[in-house]
Short mmCIF file of C-alpha atoms and ligand atoms in Angstrom, two decimals:
data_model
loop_
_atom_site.label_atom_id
_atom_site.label_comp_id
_atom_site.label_asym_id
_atom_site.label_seq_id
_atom_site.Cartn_x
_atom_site.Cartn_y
_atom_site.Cartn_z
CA UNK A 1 97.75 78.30 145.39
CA UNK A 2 98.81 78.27 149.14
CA UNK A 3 97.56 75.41 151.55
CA UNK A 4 94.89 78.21 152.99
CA UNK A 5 93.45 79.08 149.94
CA UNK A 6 93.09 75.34 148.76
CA UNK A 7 91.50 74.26 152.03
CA UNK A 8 89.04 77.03 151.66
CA UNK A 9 88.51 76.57 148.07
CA UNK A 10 87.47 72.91 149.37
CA UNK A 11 85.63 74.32 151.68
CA UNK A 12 83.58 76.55 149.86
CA UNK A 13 83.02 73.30 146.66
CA UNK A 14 81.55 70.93 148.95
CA UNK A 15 79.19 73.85 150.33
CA UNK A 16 78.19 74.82 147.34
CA UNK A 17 77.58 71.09 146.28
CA UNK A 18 75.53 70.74 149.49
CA UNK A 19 73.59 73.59 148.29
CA UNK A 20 73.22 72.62 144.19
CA UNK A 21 72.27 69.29 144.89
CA UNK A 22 69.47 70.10 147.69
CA UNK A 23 68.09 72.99 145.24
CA UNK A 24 69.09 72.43 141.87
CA UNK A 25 69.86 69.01 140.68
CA UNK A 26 69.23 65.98 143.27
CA UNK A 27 69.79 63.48 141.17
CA UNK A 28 73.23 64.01 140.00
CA UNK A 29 76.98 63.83 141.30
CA UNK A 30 78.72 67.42 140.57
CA UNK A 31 77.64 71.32 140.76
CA UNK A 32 74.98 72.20 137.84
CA UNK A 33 76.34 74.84 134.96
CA UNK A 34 75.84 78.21 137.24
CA UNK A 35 77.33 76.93 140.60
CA UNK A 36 80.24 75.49 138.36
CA UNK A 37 80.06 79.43 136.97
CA UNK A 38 79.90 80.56 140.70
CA UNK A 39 82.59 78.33 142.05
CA UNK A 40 85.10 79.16 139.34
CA UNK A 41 84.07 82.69 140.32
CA UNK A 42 85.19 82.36 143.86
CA UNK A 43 88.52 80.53 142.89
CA UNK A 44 89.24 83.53 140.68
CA UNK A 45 88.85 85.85 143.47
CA UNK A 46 90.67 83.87 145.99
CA UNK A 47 93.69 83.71 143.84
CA UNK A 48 93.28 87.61 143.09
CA UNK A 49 92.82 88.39 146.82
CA UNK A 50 94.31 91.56 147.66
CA UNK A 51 95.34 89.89 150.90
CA UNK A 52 97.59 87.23 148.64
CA UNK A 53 98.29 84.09 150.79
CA UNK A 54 97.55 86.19 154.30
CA UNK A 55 93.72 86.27 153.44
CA UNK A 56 90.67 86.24 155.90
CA UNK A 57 87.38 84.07 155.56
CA UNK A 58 86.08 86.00 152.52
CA UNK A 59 83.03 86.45 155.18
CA UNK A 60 85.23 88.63 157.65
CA UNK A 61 86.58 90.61 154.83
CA UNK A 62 86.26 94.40 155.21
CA UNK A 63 87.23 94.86 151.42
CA UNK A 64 84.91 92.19 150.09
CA UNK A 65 85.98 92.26 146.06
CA UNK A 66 83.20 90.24 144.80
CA UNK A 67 80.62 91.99 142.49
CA UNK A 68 77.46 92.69 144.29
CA UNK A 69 75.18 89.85 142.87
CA UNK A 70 77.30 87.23 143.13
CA UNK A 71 78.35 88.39 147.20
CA UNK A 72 74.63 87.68 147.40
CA UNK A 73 74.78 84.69 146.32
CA UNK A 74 77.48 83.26 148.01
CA UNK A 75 76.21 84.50 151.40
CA UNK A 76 72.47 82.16 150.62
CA UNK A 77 74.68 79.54 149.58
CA UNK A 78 76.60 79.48 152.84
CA UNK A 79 73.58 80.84 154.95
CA UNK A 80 71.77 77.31 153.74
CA UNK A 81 75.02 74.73 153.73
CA UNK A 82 76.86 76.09 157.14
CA UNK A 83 74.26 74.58 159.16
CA UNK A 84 74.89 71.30 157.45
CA UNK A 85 78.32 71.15 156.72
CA UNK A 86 79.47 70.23 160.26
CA UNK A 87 77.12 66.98 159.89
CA UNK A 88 78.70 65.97 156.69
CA UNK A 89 82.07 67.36 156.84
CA UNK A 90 83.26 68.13 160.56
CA UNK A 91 86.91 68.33 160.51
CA UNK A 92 86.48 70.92 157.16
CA UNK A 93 84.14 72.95 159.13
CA UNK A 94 85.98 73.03 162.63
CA UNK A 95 88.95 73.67 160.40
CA UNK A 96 87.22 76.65 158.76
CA UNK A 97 85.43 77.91 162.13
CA UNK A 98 88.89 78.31 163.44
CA UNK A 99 90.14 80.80 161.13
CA UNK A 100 87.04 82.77 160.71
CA UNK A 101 87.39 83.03 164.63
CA UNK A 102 90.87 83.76 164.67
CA UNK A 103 92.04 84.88 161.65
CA UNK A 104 91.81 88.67 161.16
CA UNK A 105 92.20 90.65 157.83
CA UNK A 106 95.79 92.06 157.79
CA UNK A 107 96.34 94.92 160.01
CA UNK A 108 93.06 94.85 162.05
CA UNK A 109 92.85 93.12 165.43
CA UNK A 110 89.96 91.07 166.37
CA UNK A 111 88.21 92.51 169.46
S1 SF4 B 201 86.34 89.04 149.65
FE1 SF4 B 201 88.18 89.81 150.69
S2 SF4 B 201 89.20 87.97 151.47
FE2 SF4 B 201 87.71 87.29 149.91
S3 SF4 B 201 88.90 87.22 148.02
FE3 SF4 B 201 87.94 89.25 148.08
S4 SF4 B 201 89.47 90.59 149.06
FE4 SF4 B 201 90.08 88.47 149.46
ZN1 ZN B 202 73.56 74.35 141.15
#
């Protein structure tokens, strides 16, 4: 998997941890059976990506391959960790900022 993909694969675990252990299980270290479920979910896709090692945030995406439900789901896991990922990891989230700022989908320019 290209450096891109990993970073946002990172990116998109500790989110989703944020999320798991504010909702789901407190108590414990690592992501509860469905967000393990989701995450290996979005890994699949992001090595699938029709967009191969070029690919966009999966956010700015104007194909968006991810079955219905689970684009859903993603988007109220990262509508409730974004605003507290920059708190808890800052150089992952400036890092991540940047290319959903400046990193357009292949053959569309960003107005
Ligand atoms: S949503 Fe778009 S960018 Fe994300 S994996 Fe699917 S095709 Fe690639
Ligand atoms: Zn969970």
């Amino acid at each position: 998997m290209a450096y891109s993909k990993k970073l946002e694969m990172t990116t998109v675990e500790k989110m989703m941890l944020i999320h798991c252990q504010d909702r789901h299980q407190p108590a414990t270290a690592g992501l509860c059976g469905d967000c393990r479920k989701m995450l290996d979910y979005v890994r699949q896709r992001t090595e699938k990506c029709v967009f191969g090692d070029d690919k966009p945030v999966c956010s700015q995406c104007p194909v968006h391959c991810y079955r219905p439900a689970m684009r859903e789901e993603i988007r109220k896991i990262m509508q409730y960790a974004g605003p507290r990922m920059l708190q808890r990891h800052p150089i992952l989230t400036v890092r991540y900022m940047y290319r959903k700022r400046f990193k357009s989908p292949p053959g569309q320019v960003r107005k």
